[in-house]
Amino acid sequence: KNLLQIFRKSRMWRKLPLKDCYDVVIVGGGVHGLSTAYYLSNMGVGSIAVLDKSYIGGGASARSTAIIRANYITAEAIPFFRESLRMYEGLAQELDYNLLFNQMGRLDLGHTEASVFSLRQRVEYNQLLGVDSRLIGPQEIKDLVPILDLREHKTLPVMAALYHPPSGVVRHDAVVWGFARGADRQGVEIHPFTEVTGIKAEKGKVTGVETTSGPISADTVISATA
């Protein structure tokens, strides 16, 4: 029975006819477009369509580093990614889909005094804004990753590292499928292989999109392309 489930034929999302009018049209069926659709539908926004010129998740989402972290350096980015990381920690449970999120931690290595100074700056910014990161020395680096060559007695040895324990990696296509299925279950329409060829506007206001399947009117158009 479990083996049959692996090869089940039930769809992750519905295949529906494209309408000529929606409250919101989202251009781009990657993680940004699908997550936007999911959270908008959570907020009670009415009819939403996600359009992509290719298969779902086939753009930048399929070509990402798949790293989830919050150890950035600007006052604007750190809180944004801190919240994103927190959301990822519970996202598999929320979507009821295994995203293969592995919080194994991250090391940014410093080989020079200048790079260590830069890493120390990032650590201080992170800690001020509530992000778990710290500067560690060669011995602790070796304890964490015994196989790592610290280049002792060589040119540019590893002098220190920024250690960010909650960082990890996630399966990028699983994130896309999880958001797509979650959005679909909340009434969002997903239309792959529907290329947007133009934006319709009247009197300085966007009114919809032109697509390879015909024109669509919309109160709001969101560009979530790569």
XYZ file of N, CA and C in Angstrom:
678
model
N 0.838 -1.215 0.000
C 0.000 0.000 0.000
C 0.859 1.245 0.000
N 1.907 1.265 0.842
C 2.796 2.431 0.887
C 3.522 2.629 -0.431
N 3.907 1.504 -1.070
C 4.594 1.599 -2.355
C 3.670 2.181 -3.420
N 2.399 1.789 -3.378
C 1.443 2.320 -4.340
C 1.252 3.820 -4.167
N 1.370 4.309 -2.930
C 1.225 5.739 -2.675
C 2.299 6.544 -3.390
N 3.492 5.948 -3.529
C 4.590 6.649 -4.207
C 4.216 6.931 -5.656
N 3.460 6.000 -6.265
C 3.111 6.128 -7.678
C 1.658 6.546 -7.874
N 1.095 7.209 -6.894
C -0.302 7.619 -6.990
C -0.493 8.600 -8.145
N -1.699 8.627 -8.658
C -1.994 9.461 -9.814
C -2.727 10.747 -9.439
N -3.030 10.930 -8.154
C -3.725 12.149 -7.744
C -2.827 13.361 -7.976
N -3.414 14.442 -8.419
C -2.655 15.636 -8.779
C -2.282 16.460 -7.543
N -1.125 17.134 -7.624
C -0.724 18.056 -6.562
C -1.580 19.311 -6.604
N -1.999 19.701 -7.805
C -2.904 20.839 -7.950
C -3.811 20.580 -9.144
N -4.919 21.294 -9.168
C -5.942 21.055 -10.178
C -5.537 21.617 -11.538
N -6.092 21.028 -12.571
C -5.958 21.570 -13.925
C -7.310 22.182 -14.294
N -7.335 23.520 -14.374
C -8.595 24.239 -14.555
C -8.543 25.093 -15.818
N -9.695 25.371 -16.406
C -9.718 26.291 -17.550
C -9.374 27.713 -17.114
N -8.655 28.420 -17.944
C -8.249 29.791 -17.638
C -9.429 30.742 -17.811
N -9.701 31.544 -16.796
C -10.772 32.538 -16.892
C -10.243 33.823 -17.522
N -11.150 34.724 -17.842
C -10.729 35.986 -18.451
C -10.657 37.124 -17.443
N -10.899 36.814 -16.136
C -10.872 37.863 -15.121
C -10.570 37.260 -13.743
N -9.657 37.928 -13.007
C -9.308 37.520 -11.643
C -9.108 38.764 -10.794
N -9.218 38.613 -9.489
C -8.875 39.720 -8.600
C -7.372 39.993 -8.653
N -6.584 38.909 -8.638
C -5.125 39.029 -8.644
C -4.546 38.048 -9.655
N -3.647 38.544 -10.505
C -2.863 37.692 -11.401
C -1.403 37.793 -10.977
N -0.784 36.653 -10.724
C 0.629 36.607 -10.341
C 1.415 36.000 -11.490
N 2.400 36.736 -11.970
C 3.210 36.276 -13.098
C 4.471 35.620 -12.539
N 4.596 34.320 -12.737
C 5.754 33.591 -12.239
C 5.342 32.512 -11.264
N 5.567 31.242 -11.637
C 5.149 30.117 -10.811
C 6.301 29.472 -10.072
N 7.162 30.297 -9.481
C 8.230 29.795 -8.631
C 7.869 30.005 -7.172
N 8.887 29.940 -6.310
C 8.606 30.032 -4.877
C 8.038 31.402 -4.501
N 8.490 32.477 -5.158
C 7.963 33.801 -4.827
C 6.496 33.936 -5.246
N 6.194 33.538 -6.475
C 4.828 33.668 -6.954
C 3.856 32.785 -6.205
N 4.251 31.533 -5.964
C 3.342 30.595 -5.301
C 3.166 30.911 -3.827
N 4.238 31.338 -3.168
C 4.088 31.704 -1.755
C 3.229 32.959 -1.617
N 3.391 33.902 -2.557
C 2.544 35.099 -2.540
C 1.081 34.707 -2.694
N 0.813 33.805 -3.614
C -0.558 33.341 -3.820
C -1.089 32.644 -2.560
N -0.263 31.818 -1.947
C -0.671 31.077 -0.754
C -1.032 32.024 0.384
N -0.163 32.998 0.650
C -0.421 33.890 1.778
C -1.534 34.886 1.484
N -1.688 35.312 0.225
C -2.825 36.170 -0.116
C -4.148 35.427 0.084
N -4.176 34.173 -0.336
C -5.405 33.392 -0.141
C -5.677 33.155 1.343
N -4.603 33.020 2.137
C -4.758 32.924 3.592
C -5.427 34.163 4.166
N -5.137 35.312 3.544
C -5.680 36.586 4.022
C -7.097 36.844 3.529
N -7.624 35.920 2.730
C -8.997 36.061 2.275
C -9.161 36.738 0.938
N -8.052 36.962 0.215
C -8.161 37.545 -1.124
C -8.905 36.563 -2.018
N -9.754 37.076 -2.872
C -10.641 36.243 -3.684
C -9.953 35.445 -4.767
N -10.335 35.660 -6.009
C -9.832 34.831 -7.106
C -8.391 35.212 -7.462
N -7.509 34.214 -7.440
C -6.084 34.412 -7.701
C -5.639 33.407 -8.751
N -4.880 33.877 -9.741
C -4.303 32.992 -10.756
C -2.798 33.190 -10.794
N -2.071 32.075 -10.815
C -0.612 32.098 -10.985
C -0.305 31.600 -12.384
N 0.406 32.409 -13.161
C 0.732 32.056 -14.538
C 2.234 31.872 -14.698
N 2.627 30.855 -15.448
C 4.050 30.658 -15.746
C 4.195 30.211 -17.195
N 5.235 30.711 -17.838
C 5.424 30.375 -19.255
C 5.919 28.944 -19.448
N 6.424 28.320 -18.369
C 6.945 26.966 -18.454
C 6.304 26.121 -17.357
N 6.985 25.063 -16.948
C 6.450 24.233 -15.867
C 6.657 24.929 -14.520
N 5.865 24.550 -13.542
C 5.903 25.188 -12.231
C 7.249 24.915 -11.550
N 7.891 25.996 -11.108
C 9.185 25.868 -10.441
C 10.354 25.678 -11.379
N 10.174 25.951 -12.661
C 11.236 25.698 -13.631
C 12.174 26.861 -13.876
N 11.957 27.990 -13.196
C 12.816 29.150 -13.402
C 13.915 29.239 -12.365
N 14.031 30.394 -11.734
C 15.100 30.610 -10.756
C 14.985 29.682 -9.552
N 13.772 29.259 -9.218
C 13.605 28.366 -8.068
C 14.310 27.028 -8.273
N 14.480 26.633 -9.525
C 15.175 25.379 -9.823
C 16.684 25.573 -9.904
N 17.141 26.807 -9.763
C 18.561 27.117 -9.940
C 19.136 27.882 -8.749
N 18.498 27.712 -7.597
C 18.922 28.445 -6.406
C 19.959 27.648 -5.625
N 20.609 28.301 -4.659
C 21.548 27.600 -3.783
C 20.821 26.738 -2.762
N 19.527 27.008 -2.559
C 18.676 26.275 -1.609
C 19.115 26.485 -0.158
N 19.914 27.526 0.098
C 20.378 27.825 1.455
C 19.387 28.769 2.137
N 19.013 28.441 3.363
C 18.137 29.290 4.160
C 18.981 29.841 5.313
N 19.120 31.167 5.398
C 19.963 31.766 6.432
C 19.480 33.171 6.749
N 20.003 33.729 7.844
C 19.626 35.083 8.248
C 20.841 35.924 8.623
N 22.036 35.446 8.355
C 23.255 36.152 8.811
C 23.743 37.179 7.794
N 22.849 38.090 7.439
C 23.195 39.161 6.501
C 23.801 40.340 7.262
N 23.987 41.458 6.562
C 24.755 42.533 7.205
C 24.017 43.861 7.279
N 22.893 44.026 6.574
C 22.214 45.319 6.613
C 21.024 45.289 7.567
N 20.696 46.440 8.087
C 19.595 46.545 9.050
C 18.256 46.188 8.413
N 18.149 46.334 7.078
C 16.910 45.988 6.383
C 16.817 44.484 6.130
N 17.932 43.867 5.729
C 17.898 42.461 5.330
C 17.809 41.512 6.514
N 18.501 41.825 7.598
C 18.587 40.876 8.709
C 17.209 40.544 9.289
N 16.365 41.525 9.647
C 15.040 41.162 10.185
C 14.176 40.410 9.176
N 14.307 40.781 7.896
C 13.521 40.125 6.838
C 13.861 38.639 6.773
N 15.155 38.326 6.708
C 15.563 36.923 6.596
C 15.471 36.181 7.933
N 15.561 36.902 9.030
C 15.337 36.277 10.340
C 13.913 35.732 10.419
N 12.950 36.535 9.956
C 11.555 36.097 9.961
C 11.346 34.969 8.953
N 11.994 35.071 7.791
C 11.878 34.022 6.776
C 12.383 32.683 7.316
N 13.551 32.722 7.978
C 14.110 31.502 8.568
C 13.162 30.917 9.615
N 12.580 31.775 10.446
C 11.635 31.313 11.467
C 10.427 30.644 10.807
N 9.947 31.215 9.714
C 8.796 30.633 9.028
C 9.142 29.279 8.422
N 10.355 29.145 7.877
C 10.763 27.869 7.285
C 10.816 26.758 8.331
N 11.104 27.114 9.572
C 11.201 26.094 10.620
C 9.869 25.378 10.850
N 8.761 26.041 10.552
C 7.456 25.407 10.725
C 6.686 25.207 9.439
N 7.339 25.461 8.306
C 6.618 25.458 7.033
C 6.177 24.062 6.600
N 7.007 23.051 6.833
C 6.626 21.688 6.445
C 5.355 21.258 7.170
N 5.255 21.607 8.456
C 4.055 21.260 9.222
C 2.847 22.041 8.714
N 3.068 23.328 8.405
C 1.952 24.141 7.927
C 1.411 23.634 6.598
N 2.324 23.285 5.686
C 1.911 22.830 4.360
C 1.597 21.337 4.327
N 1.914 20.640 5.422
C 1.737 19.182 5.486
C 2.480 18.507 4.332
N 3.741 18.912 4.171
C 4.550 18.384 3.069
C 6.012 18.432 3.484
N 6.723 17.328 3.314
C 8.123 17.259 3.734
C 9.002 18.082 2.786
N 9.565 19.181 3.299
C 10.408 20.071 2.495
C 11.884 19.693 2.596
N 12.202 18.663 3.377
C 13.590 18.218 3.560
C 14.471 19.378 4.040
N 13.947 20.147 4.979
C 14.696 21.277 5.541
C 15.657 20.743 6.593
N 16.937 20.937 6.385
C 17.981 20.425 7.281
C 18.780 21.599 7.825
N 18.597 21.896 9.107
C 19.304 23.006 9.748
C 20.649 22.517 10.294
N 21.589 22.307 9.383
C 22.900 21.776 9.784
C 23.876 22.869 10.204
N 23.498 24.145 10.034
C 24.397 25.246 10.368
C 25.257 25.657 9.178
N 25.870 26.812 9.311
C 26.666 27.366 8.209
C 27.934 28.015 8.767
N 29.034 27.825 8.053
C 30.299 28.468 8.384
C 30.744 29.350 7.226
N 31.031 30.614 7.518
C 31.698 31.506 6.561
C 33.136 31.669 7.031
N 34.075 31.207 6.227
C 35.477 31.145 6.653
C 36.218 32.446 6.375
N 37.108 32.801 7.294
C 37.972 33.974 7.123
C 39.427 33.556 7.041
N 40.120 33.960 5.957
C 41.517 33.564 5.738
C 42.505 34.719 5.944
N 41.981 35.937 6.141
C 42.840 37.110 6.324
C 42.300 37.970 7.455
N 43.132 38.879 7.958
C 42.673 39.795 9.007
C 41.491 40.625 8.516
N 41.545 41.034 7.249
C 40.461 41.849 6.694
C 39.146 41.069 6.647
N 39.219 39.811 6.219
C 37.981 39.025 6.140
C 37.437 38.705 7.525
N 38.316 38.472 8.480
C 37.862 38.219 9.852
C 37.202 39.466 10.432
N 37.763 40.640 10.130
C 37.160 41.902 10.577
C 35.744 42.031 10.008
N 35.587 41.689 8.716
C 34.270 41.764 8.082
C 33.297 40.772 8.715
N 33.767 39.567 9.014
C 32.913 38.574 9.656
C 32.494 39.028 11.056
N 33.418 39.667 11.774
C 33.103 40.157 13.117
C 32.016 41.239 13.045
N 32.081 42.101 12.025
C 31.038 43.108 11.832
C 29.676 42.446 11.650
N 29.639 41.446 10.795
C 28.377 40.749 10.541
C 27.833 40.104 11.811
N 28.696 39.491 12.581
C 28.285 38.870 13.842
C 27.644 39.907 14.759
N 28.276 41.066 14.872
C 27.746 42.094 15.770
C 26.390 42.608 15.288
N 26.247 42.827 13.980
C 24.955 43.242 13.435
C 23.906 42.165 13.699
N 24.268 40.909 13.428
C 23.336 39.799 13.639
C 22.856 39.751 15.079
N 23.781 39.797 16.011
C 23.419 39.667 17.420
C 22.567 40.835 17.895
N 22.867 42.034 17.400
C 22.059 43.204 17.763
C 20.612 43.050 17.319
N 20.416 42.342 16.195
C 19.077 42.193 15.637
C 18.494 40.802 15.875
N 19.036 40.099 16.865
C 18.418 38.871 17.325
C 18.668 37.634 16.498
N 19.781 37.614 15.749
C 20.117 36.445 14.934
C 21.228 35.652 15.623
N 21.072 34.348 15.666
C 22.032 33.465 16.327
C 23.254 33.257 15.437
N 24.309 34.020 15.657
C 25.578 33.815 14.953
C 26.706 34.296 15.850
N 27.895 33.709 15.674
C 29.043 34.099 16.495
C 30.330 33.770 15.756
N 31.401 34.385 16.195
C 32.717 34.148 15.604
C 33.405 33.023 16.374
N 33.922 32.047 15.655
C 34.605 30.923 16.305
C 36.007 30.754 15.710
N 36.898 30.125 16.489
C 38.281 29.930 16.083
C 38.521 28.590 15.418
N 39.765 28.335 14.979
C 40.099 27.118 14.231
C 39.751 25.817 14.951
N 39.965 25.744 16.267
C 39.697 24.490 16.961
C 38.217 24.137 16.946
N 37.360 25.136 17.178
C 35.924 24.856 17.158
C 35.459 24.540 15.743
N 36.069 25.186 14.747
C 35.749 24.861 13.347
C 36.076 23.395 13.085
N 37.258 22.973 13.539
C 37.691 21.589 13.328
C 36.781 20.609 14.058
N 36.314 20.990 15.246
C 35.402 20.124 15.988
C 34.078 19.938 15.233
N 33.625 21.028 14.597
C 32.367 20.971 13.863
C 32.500 20.205 12.548
N 33.629 20.426 11.835
C 33.838 19.797 10.527
C 35.244 19.192 10.498
N 35.413 18.007 11.061
C 36.752 17.408 11.159
C 37.450 17.227 9.819
N 36.680 17.035 8.754
C 37.285 16.774 7.449
C 37.853 18.041 6.799
N 37.489 19.212 7.326
C 37.899 20.477 6.706
C 39.398 20.728 6.872
N 40.052 21.088 5.776
C 41.472 21.456 5.800
C 41.587 22.914 6.244
N 42.114 23.150 7.428
C 42.263 24.515 7.943
C 43.504 25.213 7.392
N 44.260 24.528 6.558
C 45.453 25.082 5.908
C 46.502 25.564 6.932
N 46.664 24.812 7.982
C 47.683 25.154 8.982
C 49.080 25.071 8.357
N 49.892 26.087 8.649
C 51.258 26.173 8.125
C 51.289 26.252 6.592
N 50.168 26.722 6.010
C 50.104 26.927 4.564
C 49.724 28.383 4.299
N 49.744 28.760 3.030
C 49.296 30.103 2.657
C 47.803 30.252 2.952
N 47.420 31.392 3.503
C 46.029 31.722 3.817
C 45.328 30.647 4.655
N 45.821 30.403 5.851
C 45.142 29.448 6.733
C 43.784 29.998 7.183
N 42.913 29.107 7.614
C 41.625 29.530 8.158
C 41.862 30.114 9.545
N 41.532 31.400 9.716
C 41.787 32.086 10.979
C 40.570 32.095 11.899
N 39.398 32.147 11.304
C 38.158 32.205 12.084
C 36.994 31.934 11.145
N 35.799 31.835 11.719
C 34.597 31.626 10.911
C 33.396 32.248 11.590
N 32.475 32.719 10.782
C 31.168 33.139 11.279
C 30.304 31.875 11.321
N 29.883 31.489 12.525
C 29.071 30.287 12.703
C 27.615 30.690 12.912
N 26.744 30.192 12.045
C 25.312 30.526 12.077
C 24.530 29.214 12.230
N 24.331 28.740 13.478
C 23.760 27.409 13.713
C 22.395 27.137 13.071
N 21.438 28.096 13.031
C 20.119 27.731 12.502
C 20.045 27.671 10.983
N 21.105 28.047 10.300
C 21.087 28.002 8.837
C 20.973 26.571 8.347
N 20.467 26.416 7.142
C 20.353 25.077 6.585
C 20.044 25.100 5.106
N 19.686 23.948 4.586
C 19.299 23.822 3.179
C 17.917 23.203 3.109
N 17.223 23.496 2.015
C 15.874 22.991 1.824
C 15.771 22.468 0.398
N 14.915 21.504 0.186
C 14.712 20.969 -1.159
C 13.863 21.950 -1.954
N 14.477 22.622 -2.929
C 13.811 23.756 -3.591
C 12.532 23.339 -4.313
N 12.533 22.187 -4.987
C 11.319 21.794 -5.700
C 10.216 21.373 -4.730
N 10.593 20.846 -3.573
C 9.586 20.501 -2.572
C 8.896 21.752 -2.038
N 9.655 22.847 -1.880
C 9.054 24.117 -1.443
C 8.034 24.591 -2.480
N 8.414 24.518 -3.746
C 7.511 24.932 -4.821
C 6.253 24.067 -4.824
N 6.426 22.755 -4.772
C 5.256 21.858 -4.804
C 4.390 22.038 -3.568
N 5.027 22.218 -2.404
C 4.264 22.397 -1.176
C 3.413 23.652 -1.214
N 4.005 24.762 -1.672
C 3.237 26.008 -1.782
C 2.156 25.882 -2.855
N 2.483 25.216 -3.960
C 1.499 25.063 -5.039
C 0.296 24.255 -4.549
N 0.561 23.148 -3.879
C -0.541 22.328 -3.371
C -1.340 23.085 -2.312
N -0.624 23.786 -1.423
C -1.310 24.555 -0.389
C -2.176 25.659 -0.966
N -1.640 26.364 -1.967
C -2.410 27.435 -2.612
C -3.618 26.867 -3.341
N -3.410 25.753 -4.044
C -4.507 25.120 -4.779
C -5.634 24.716 -3.831
N -5.280 24.177 -2.680
C -6.292 23.746 -1.713
C -7.100 24.912 -1.165
N -6.546 26.118 -1.294
C -7.254 27.317 -0.816
C -7.947 28.056 -1.963
N -7.976 27.432 -3.145
C -8.743 27.993 -4.247
C -7.946 28.726 -5.302
N -6.634 28.835 -5.128
C -5.797 29.499 -6.133
C -5.737 28.640 -7.387
N -5.790 29.282 -8.552
C -5.634 28.579 -9.827
C -4.186 28.678 -10.292
N -3.632 27.565 -10.739
C -2.250 27.512 -11.196
C -2.246 27.106 -12.662
N -1.632 27.956 -13.495
C -1.659 27.747 -14.940
C -0.245 27.746 -15.518
N 0.390 26.569 -15.595
C 1.693 26.499 -16.256
C 1.528 26.626 -17.770
N 2.644 26.854 -18.449
C 2.667 26.971 -19.909
C 1.681 28.019 -20.417
N 1.565 29.095 -19.648
C 0.720 30.236 -20.015
C 1.595 31.490 -19.918
N 2.172 31.865 -21.031
C 3.153 32.958 -21.018
C 2.467 34.323 -21.055
N 2.905 35.208 -20.178
C 2.438 36.597 -20.198
C 3.291 37.356 -21.202
N 2.639 37.926 -22.189
C 3.350 38.629 -23.264
C 3.259 40.140 -23.142
N 2.419 40.632 -22.249
C 2.291 42.075 -22.086
C 1.420 42.435 -20.897
N 1.520 43.679 -20.479
C 0.717 44.211 -19.372
C -0.305 45.182 -19.949
N -1.561 44.995 -19.605
C -2.605 45.916 -20.063
C -2.738 47.078 -19.080
N -2.878 48.276 -19.611
C -3.029 49.461 -18.750
C -3.969 50.451 -19.400
N -4.723 51.165 -18.562
C -5.618 52.225 -19.017
C -5.493 53.412 -18.081
N -5.220 54.564 -18.639
C -5.100 55.810 -17.867
C -4.098 55.682 -16.725
N -2.983 55.034 -17.019
C -1.910 54.900 -16.031
C -2.121 53.829 -14.985
N -3.187 53.025 -15.148
C -3.476 51.968 -14.171
C -3.414 50.605 -14.856
N -2.717 49.669 -14.228
C -2.658 48.312 -14.764
C -4.031 47.664 -14.629
N -4.498 47.059 -15.718
C -5.834 46.464 -15.725
C -5.822 44.970 -16.041
N -4.652 44.426 -16.315
C -4.591 43.005 -16.621
C -3.348 42.643 -17.407
N -3.387 41.467 -18.033
C -2.232 40.984 -18.788
C -2.679 40.399 -20.116
N -1.758 40.404 -21.065
C -1.933 39.673 -22.321
C -1.164 38.370 -22.197
N -1.760 37.268 -22.616
C -1.093 35.973 -22.520
C -1.213 35.209 -23.835
N -0.468 34.132 -23.927
C -0.546 33.270 -25.103
C -1.881 32.544 -25.185
N -2.662 32.615 -24.118
C -3.995 32.003 -24.106
C -5.098 33.049 -24.140
N -4.725 34.308 -24.403
C -5.709 35.374 -24.492
C -5.565 36.394 -23.379
N -6.304 37.511 -23.470
C -6.208 38.567 -22.458
C -6.918 38.184 -21.163
N -6.380 38.700 -20.055
C -6.976 38.483 -18.734
C -7.060 39.822 -18.025
N -8.214 40.131 -17.478
C -8.376 41.337 -16.675
C -8.091 41.018 -15.209
N -7.544 42.002 -14.502
C -7.233 41.791 -13.086
C -7.170 43.126 -12.371
N -7.644 43.155 -11.124
C -7.529 44.363 -10.306
C -6.076 44.614 -9.914
N -5.335 43.517 -9.704
C -3.930 43.624 -9.281
C -3.100 42.628 -10.073
N -1.937 43.085 -10.564
C -0.989 42.207 -11.251
C 0.333 42.258 -10.482
N 0.844 41.088 -10.120
C 2.094 41.001 -9.378
C 3.139 40.307 -10.237
N 4.269 40.938 -10.437
C 5.379 40.307 -11.162
C 6.268 39.584 -10.173
N 6.311 38.254 -10.292
C 7.157 37.433 -9.429
C 8.079 36.572 -10.283
N 8.548 37.155 -11.371
C 9.430 36.422 -12.275
C 10.875 36.529 -11.772
N 11.752 35.743 -12.395
C 13.166 35.707 -11.974
C 13.838 37.029 -12.304
